Short mmCIF file of C-alpha atoms in Angstrom, two decimals:
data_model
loop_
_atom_site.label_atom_id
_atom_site.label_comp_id
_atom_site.label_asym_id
_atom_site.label_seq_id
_atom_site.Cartn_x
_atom_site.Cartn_y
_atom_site.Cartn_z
CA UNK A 1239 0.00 0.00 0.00
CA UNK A 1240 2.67 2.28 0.62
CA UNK A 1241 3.82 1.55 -2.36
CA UNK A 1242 1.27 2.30 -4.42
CA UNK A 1243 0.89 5.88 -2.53
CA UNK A 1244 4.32 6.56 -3.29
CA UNK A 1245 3.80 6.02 -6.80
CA UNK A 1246 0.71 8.11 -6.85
CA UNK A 1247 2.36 10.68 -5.38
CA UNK A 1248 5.34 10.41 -7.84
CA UNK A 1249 2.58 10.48 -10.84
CA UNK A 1250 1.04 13.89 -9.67
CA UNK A 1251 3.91 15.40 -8.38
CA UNK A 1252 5.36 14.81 -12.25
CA UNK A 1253 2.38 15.70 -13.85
CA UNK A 1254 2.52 18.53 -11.53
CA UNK A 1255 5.92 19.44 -13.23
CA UNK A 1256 5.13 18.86 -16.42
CA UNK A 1257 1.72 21.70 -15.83
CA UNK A 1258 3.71 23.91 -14.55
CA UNK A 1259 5.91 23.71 -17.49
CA UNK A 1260 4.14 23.91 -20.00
CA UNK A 1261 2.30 26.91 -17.91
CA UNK A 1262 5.68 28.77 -18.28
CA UNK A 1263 5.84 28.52 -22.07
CA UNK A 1264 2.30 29.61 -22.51
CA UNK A 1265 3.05 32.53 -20.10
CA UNK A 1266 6.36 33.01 -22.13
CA UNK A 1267 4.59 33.60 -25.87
CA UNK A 1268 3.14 36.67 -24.67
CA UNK A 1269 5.55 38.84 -26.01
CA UNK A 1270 5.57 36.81 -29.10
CA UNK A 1271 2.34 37.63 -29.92
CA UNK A 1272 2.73 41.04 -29.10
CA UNK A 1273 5.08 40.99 -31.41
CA UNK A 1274 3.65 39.22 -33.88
CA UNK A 1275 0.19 40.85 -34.03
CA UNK A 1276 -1.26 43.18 -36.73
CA UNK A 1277 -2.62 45.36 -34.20
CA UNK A 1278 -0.78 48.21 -32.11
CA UNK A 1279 0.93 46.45 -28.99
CA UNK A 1280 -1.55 48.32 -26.57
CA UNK A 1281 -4.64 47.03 -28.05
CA UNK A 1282 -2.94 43.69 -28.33
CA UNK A 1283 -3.33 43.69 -24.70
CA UNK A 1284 -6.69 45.40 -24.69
CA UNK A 1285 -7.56 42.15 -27.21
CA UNK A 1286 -6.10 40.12 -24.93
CA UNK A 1287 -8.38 40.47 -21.68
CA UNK A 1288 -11.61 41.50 -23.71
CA UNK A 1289 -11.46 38.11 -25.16
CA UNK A 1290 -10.39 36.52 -22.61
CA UNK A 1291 -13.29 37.83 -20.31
CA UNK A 1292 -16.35 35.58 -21.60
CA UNK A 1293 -14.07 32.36 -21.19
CA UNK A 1294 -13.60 33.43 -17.49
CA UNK A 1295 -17.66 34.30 -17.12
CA UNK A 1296 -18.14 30.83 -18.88
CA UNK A 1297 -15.48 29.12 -16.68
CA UNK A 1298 -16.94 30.80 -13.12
CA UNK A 1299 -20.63 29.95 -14.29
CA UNK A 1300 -19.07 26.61 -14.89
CA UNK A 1301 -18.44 25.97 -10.88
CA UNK A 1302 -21.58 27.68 -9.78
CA UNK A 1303 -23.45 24.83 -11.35
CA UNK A 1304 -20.80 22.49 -10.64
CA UNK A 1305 -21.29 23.57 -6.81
CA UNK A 1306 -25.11 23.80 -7.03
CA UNK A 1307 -27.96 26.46 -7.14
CA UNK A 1308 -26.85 29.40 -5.25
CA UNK A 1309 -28.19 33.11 -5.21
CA UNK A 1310 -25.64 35.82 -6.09
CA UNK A 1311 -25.26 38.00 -3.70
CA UNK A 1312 -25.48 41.83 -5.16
CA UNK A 1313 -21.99 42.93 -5.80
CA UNK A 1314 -21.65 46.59 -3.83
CA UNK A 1315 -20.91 50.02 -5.00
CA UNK A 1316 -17.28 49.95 -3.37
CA UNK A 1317 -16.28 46.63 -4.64
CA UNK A 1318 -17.73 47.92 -8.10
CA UNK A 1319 -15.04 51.25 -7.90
CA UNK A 1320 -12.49 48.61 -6.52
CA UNK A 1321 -12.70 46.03 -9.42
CA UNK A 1322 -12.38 49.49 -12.09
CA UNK A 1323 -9.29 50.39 -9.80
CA UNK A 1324 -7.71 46.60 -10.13
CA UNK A 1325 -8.68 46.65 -13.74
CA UNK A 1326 -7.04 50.13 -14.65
CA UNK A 1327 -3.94 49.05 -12.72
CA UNK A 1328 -3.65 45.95 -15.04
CA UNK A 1329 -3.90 47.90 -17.61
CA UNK A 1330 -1.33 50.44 -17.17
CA UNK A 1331 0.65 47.48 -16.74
CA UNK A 1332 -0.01 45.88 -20.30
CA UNK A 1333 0.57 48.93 -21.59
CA UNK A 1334 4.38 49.39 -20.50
CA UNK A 1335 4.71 45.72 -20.87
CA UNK A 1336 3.41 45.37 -24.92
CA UNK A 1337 5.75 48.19 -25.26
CA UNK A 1338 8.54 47.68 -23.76
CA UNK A 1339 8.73 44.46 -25.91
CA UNK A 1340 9.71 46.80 -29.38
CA UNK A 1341 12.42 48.40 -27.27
CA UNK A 1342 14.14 45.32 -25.38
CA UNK A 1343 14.82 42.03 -25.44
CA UNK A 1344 11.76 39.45 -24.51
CA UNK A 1345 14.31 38.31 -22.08
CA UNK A 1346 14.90 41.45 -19.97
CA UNK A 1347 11.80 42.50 -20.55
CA UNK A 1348 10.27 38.79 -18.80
CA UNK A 1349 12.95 39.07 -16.23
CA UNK A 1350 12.55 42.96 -14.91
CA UNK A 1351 8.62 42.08 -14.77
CA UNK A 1352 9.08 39.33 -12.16
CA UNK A 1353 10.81 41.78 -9.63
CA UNK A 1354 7.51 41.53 -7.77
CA UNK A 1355 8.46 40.71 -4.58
CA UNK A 1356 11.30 43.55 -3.86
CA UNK A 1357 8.52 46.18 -5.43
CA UNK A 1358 5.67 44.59 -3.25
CA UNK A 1359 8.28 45.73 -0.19
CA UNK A 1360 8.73 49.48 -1.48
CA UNK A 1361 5.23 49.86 -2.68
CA UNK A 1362 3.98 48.43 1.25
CA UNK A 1363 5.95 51.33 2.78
CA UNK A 1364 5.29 53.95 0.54
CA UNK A 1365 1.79 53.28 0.87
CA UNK A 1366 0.82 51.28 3.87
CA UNK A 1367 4.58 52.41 6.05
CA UNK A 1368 4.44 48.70 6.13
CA UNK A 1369 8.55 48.42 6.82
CA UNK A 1370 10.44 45.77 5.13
CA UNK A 1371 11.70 43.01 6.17
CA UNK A 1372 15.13 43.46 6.80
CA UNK A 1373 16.32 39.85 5.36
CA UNK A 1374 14.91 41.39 2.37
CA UNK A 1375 18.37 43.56 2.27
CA UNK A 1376 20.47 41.02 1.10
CA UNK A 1377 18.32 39.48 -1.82
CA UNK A 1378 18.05 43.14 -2.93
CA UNK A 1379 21.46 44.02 -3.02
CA UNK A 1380 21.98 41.14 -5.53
CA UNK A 1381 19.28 42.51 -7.20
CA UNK A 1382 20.75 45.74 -7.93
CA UNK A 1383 23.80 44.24 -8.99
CA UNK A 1384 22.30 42.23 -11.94
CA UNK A 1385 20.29 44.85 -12.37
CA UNK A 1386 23.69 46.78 -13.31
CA UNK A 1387 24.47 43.73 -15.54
CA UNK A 1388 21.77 43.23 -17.46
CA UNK A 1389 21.01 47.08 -18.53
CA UNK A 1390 24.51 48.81 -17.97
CA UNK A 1391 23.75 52.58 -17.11
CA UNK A 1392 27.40 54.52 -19.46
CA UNK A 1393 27.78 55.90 -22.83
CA UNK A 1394 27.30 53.28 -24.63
CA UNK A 1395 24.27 52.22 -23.35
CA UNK A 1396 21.31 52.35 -26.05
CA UNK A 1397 18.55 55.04 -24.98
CA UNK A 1398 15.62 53.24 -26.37
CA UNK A 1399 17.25 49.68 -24.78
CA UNK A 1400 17.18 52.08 -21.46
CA UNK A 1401 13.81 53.31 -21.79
CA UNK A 1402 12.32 49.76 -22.56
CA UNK A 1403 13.86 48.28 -19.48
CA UNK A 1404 12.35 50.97 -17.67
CA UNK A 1405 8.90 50.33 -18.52
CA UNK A 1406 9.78 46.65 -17.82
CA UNK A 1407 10.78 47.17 -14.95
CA UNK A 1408 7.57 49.60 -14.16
CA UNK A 1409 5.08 46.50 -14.45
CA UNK A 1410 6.07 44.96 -11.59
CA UNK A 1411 5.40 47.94 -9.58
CA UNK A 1412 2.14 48.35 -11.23
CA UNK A 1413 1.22 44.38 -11.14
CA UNK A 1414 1.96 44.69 -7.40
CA UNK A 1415 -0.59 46.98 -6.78
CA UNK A 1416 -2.92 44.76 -9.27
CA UNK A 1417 -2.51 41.87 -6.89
CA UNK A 1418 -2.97 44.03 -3.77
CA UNK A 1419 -6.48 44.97 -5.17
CA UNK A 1420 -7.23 41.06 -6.67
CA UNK A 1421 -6.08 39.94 -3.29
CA UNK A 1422 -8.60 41.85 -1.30
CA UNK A 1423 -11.68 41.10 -3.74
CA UNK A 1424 -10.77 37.27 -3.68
CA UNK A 1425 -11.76 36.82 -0.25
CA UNK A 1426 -15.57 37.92 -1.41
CA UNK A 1427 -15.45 36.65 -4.72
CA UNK A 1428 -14.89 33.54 -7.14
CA UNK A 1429 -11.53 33.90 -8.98
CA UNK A 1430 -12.60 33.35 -12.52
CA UNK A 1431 -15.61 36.30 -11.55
CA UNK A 1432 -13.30 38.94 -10.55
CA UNK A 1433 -10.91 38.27 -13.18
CA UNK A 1434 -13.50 38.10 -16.08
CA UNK A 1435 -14.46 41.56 -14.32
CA UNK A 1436 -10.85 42.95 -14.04
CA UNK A 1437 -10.37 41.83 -17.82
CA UNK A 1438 -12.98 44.08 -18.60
CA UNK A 1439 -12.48 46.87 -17.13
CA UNK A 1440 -8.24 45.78 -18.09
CA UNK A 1441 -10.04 46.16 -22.21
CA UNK A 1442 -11.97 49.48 -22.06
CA UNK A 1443 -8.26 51.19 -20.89
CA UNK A 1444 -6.03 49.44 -22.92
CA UNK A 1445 -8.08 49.86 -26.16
CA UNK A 1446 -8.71 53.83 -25.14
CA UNK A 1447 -5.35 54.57 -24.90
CA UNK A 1448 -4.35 52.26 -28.15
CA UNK A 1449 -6.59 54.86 -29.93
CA UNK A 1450 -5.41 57.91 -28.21
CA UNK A 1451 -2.03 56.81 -29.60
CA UNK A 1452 -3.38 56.42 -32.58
CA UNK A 1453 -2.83 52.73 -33.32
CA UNK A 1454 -3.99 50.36 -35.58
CA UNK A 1455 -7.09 48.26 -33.88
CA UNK A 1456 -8.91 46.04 -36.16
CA UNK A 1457 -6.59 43.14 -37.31
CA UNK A 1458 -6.05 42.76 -41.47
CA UNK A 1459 -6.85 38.96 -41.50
CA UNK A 1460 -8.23 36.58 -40.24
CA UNK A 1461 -4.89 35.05 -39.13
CA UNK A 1462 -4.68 38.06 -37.25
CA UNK A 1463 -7.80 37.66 -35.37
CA UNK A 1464 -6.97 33.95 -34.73
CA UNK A 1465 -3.43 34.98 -33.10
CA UNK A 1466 -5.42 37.25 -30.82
CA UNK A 1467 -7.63 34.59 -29.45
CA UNK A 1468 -4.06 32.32 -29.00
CA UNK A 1469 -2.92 34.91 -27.29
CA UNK A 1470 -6.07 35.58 -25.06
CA UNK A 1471 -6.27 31.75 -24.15
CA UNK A 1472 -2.16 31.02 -23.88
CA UNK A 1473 -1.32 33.67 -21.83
CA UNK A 1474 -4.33 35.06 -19.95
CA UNK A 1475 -6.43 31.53 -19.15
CA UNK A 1476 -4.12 28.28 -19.72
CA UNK A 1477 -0.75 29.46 -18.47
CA UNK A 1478 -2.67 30.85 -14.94
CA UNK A 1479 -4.71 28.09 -14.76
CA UNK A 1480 -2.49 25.15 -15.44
CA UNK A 1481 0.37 26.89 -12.53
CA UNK A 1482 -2.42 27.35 -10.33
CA UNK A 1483 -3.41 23.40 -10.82
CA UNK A 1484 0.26 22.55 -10.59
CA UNK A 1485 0.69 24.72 -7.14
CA UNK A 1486 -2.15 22.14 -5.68
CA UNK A 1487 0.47 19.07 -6.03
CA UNK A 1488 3.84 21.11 -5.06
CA UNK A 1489 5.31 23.88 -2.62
CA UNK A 1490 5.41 27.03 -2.74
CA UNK A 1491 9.64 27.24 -2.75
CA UNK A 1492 9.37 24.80 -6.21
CA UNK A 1493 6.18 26.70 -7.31
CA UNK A 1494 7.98 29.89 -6.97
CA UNK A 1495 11.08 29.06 -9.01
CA UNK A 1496 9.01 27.40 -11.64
CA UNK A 1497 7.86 30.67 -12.56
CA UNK A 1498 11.46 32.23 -12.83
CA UNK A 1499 11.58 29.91 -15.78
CA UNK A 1500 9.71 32.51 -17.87
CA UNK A 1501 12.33 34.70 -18.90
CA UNK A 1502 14.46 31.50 -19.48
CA UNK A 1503 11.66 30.34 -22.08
CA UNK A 1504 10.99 33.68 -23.45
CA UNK A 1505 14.91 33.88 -24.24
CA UNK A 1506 14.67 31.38 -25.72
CA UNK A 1507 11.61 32.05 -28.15
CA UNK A 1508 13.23 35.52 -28.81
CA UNK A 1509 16.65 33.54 -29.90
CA UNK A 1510 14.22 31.18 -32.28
CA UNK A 1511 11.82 33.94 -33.76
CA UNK A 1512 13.78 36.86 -34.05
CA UNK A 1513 17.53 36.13 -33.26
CA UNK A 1514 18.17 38.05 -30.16
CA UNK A 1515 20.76 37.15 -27.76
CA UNK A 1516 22.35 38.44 -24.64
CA UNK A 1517 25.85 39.47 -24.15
CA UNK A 1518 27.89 37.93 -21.25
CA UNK A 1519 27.68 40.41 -19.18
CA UNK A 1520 23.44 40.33 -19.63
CA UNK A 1521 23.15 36.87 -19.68
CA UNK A 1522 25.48 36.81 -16.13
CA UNK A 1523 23.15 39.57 -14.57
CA UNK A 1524 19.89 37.82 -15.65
CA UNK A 1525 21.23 34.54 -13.54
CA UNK A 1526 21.80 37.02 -10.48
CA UNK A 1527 18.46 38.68 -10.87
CA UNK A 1528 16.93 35.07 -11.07
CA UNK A 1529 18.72 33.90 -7.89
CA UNK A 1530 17.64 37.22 -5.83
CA UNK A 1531 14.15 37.17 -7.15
CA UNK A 1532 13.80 33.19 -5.64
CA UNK A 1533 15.70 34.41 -2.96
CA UNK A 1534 13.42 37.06 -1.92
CA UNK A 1535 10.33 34.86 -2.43
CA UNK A 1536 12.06 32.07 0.36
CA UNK A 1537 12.23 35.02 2.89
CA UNK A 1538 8.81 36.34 2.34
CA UNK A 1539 7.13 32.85 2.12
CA UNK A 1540 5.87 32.92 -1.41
#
């Protein structure tokens, strides 16, 4: 009998791997597709959640009948102003992502989008006066240094390479505050519901500013349109959906460096597709920032 748990356990801890693996490539093709697509990067990402949404409405009415006949309970004014908050936050932060991909590498720009954790510390005490934890200083440190690696700040550093690590690097601040806001509503709220809500919301921004901007919104074929929905269901439903299944069968410390894998696979569909590569000195700083981003996620438990 023990046996047979054991190899139970071995089956769904590798099929556990193998989710959260194939998660990290679907999360990975984002910037692909951004690239790819025959509309304007920002209303890629407007795309992107719009169609996404009804999947996620389809999905959550899915488990309400899966879990029975319930009454919804009326969703309040607050929660209502939250959910446009969460949503315009997510947006902002498609925006400078889709972006930032015509300026740097899908590599850096993967990599400076997972410093979550380290802008989850200065965002909780700017806002909140939450300190940081101190064993936080250390992981940081390294931070900074492959920071200095990857996107050397001198005279022969590219502006436009500059400015597209900068909005890179800007998602994670504006992701954090994303999550802060998702975070809260969860407790209240089915997942796939506030997400299909945030995605929204996420649409209506994205799409106003791609036409501010004046950018093309209506794809040219139908191969176009058809990327669009790849992209909606790669990167915004199957790549969350298959880490979250693969988080059920593995710990958080292997869950979190899973995800670190992202830049690795976006790297290496950048190398494939369009033929970028890093120098030494980038591809030694994008190690460092890897180890200090899993480092930081071990001290703050996530």
């Amino acid at each position: 009998m023990q046996r047979l748990s054991r190899a139970v356990g071995g089956e769904a801890r590798g099929g556990a791997i193998a989710c959260a693996l194939l998660a990290v490539g679907c999360l990975a093709l984002g910037g692909v597709f951004v690239r790819l697509s025959e509309v304007g990067p920002i209303a890629t990402g407007g795309f992107r959640s719009l169609i996404a949404a009804p999947m996620l409405l389809l999905l959550d009415a899915g488990i309400g009948l899966r879990g029975g006949p319930r009454v919804r309970e009326r969703m309040p004014l607050r929660d209502h102003v939250t959910i446009a908050l969460g949503g315009a936050l997510l947006a902002i932060d498609l925006c400078l992502w889709n972006v930032s991909f015509f300026y740097t590498t899908l590599a850096e720009s993967n990599l400076l989008a997972n410093l979550v954790p380290f802008a989850a510390a200065i965002l909780g005490w700017v806002l909140f006066r939450d300190v940081p934890d101190v064993r936080l200083a250390s992981p940081a440190t390294l931070a900074i240094g492959g920071l200095l690696l990857l996107t050397p700040v001198g005279v022969h550093a590219e502006p436009g390479h500059l400015f597209g690590n900068a909005m890179a690097l800007a998602t994670a601040f504006f992701y954090t505050g994303f999550l802060v806001v998702a975070q809260g509503l969860r407790t209240r709220y089915p997942a796939p519901r506030i997400m299909a809500l945030l995605s929204l919301w996420c649409a209506a921004v994205c799409l106003a500013v791609a036409m501010l901007r004046g950018e093309n919104l209506l794809p040219r074929s139908a191969e176009g349109w058809l990327l669009l929905v790849v992209l909606a269901f790669t990167s915004q439903i199957l790549g969350q959906t298959l880490m979250a299944h693969a988080m059920h069968f593995m710990s958080l410390q292997l869950g979190s460096l899973f995800t670190l894998l992202q830049p690795v696979a976006a790297a290496v569909y950048a190398y494939v597709l369009f033929s970028e590569t890093l120098s030494l000195s980038q591809f030694l700083g994008a190690v460092v920032l890897i180890v200090s981003i899993y480092w930081a996620k071990l001290v703050l438990g996530r």
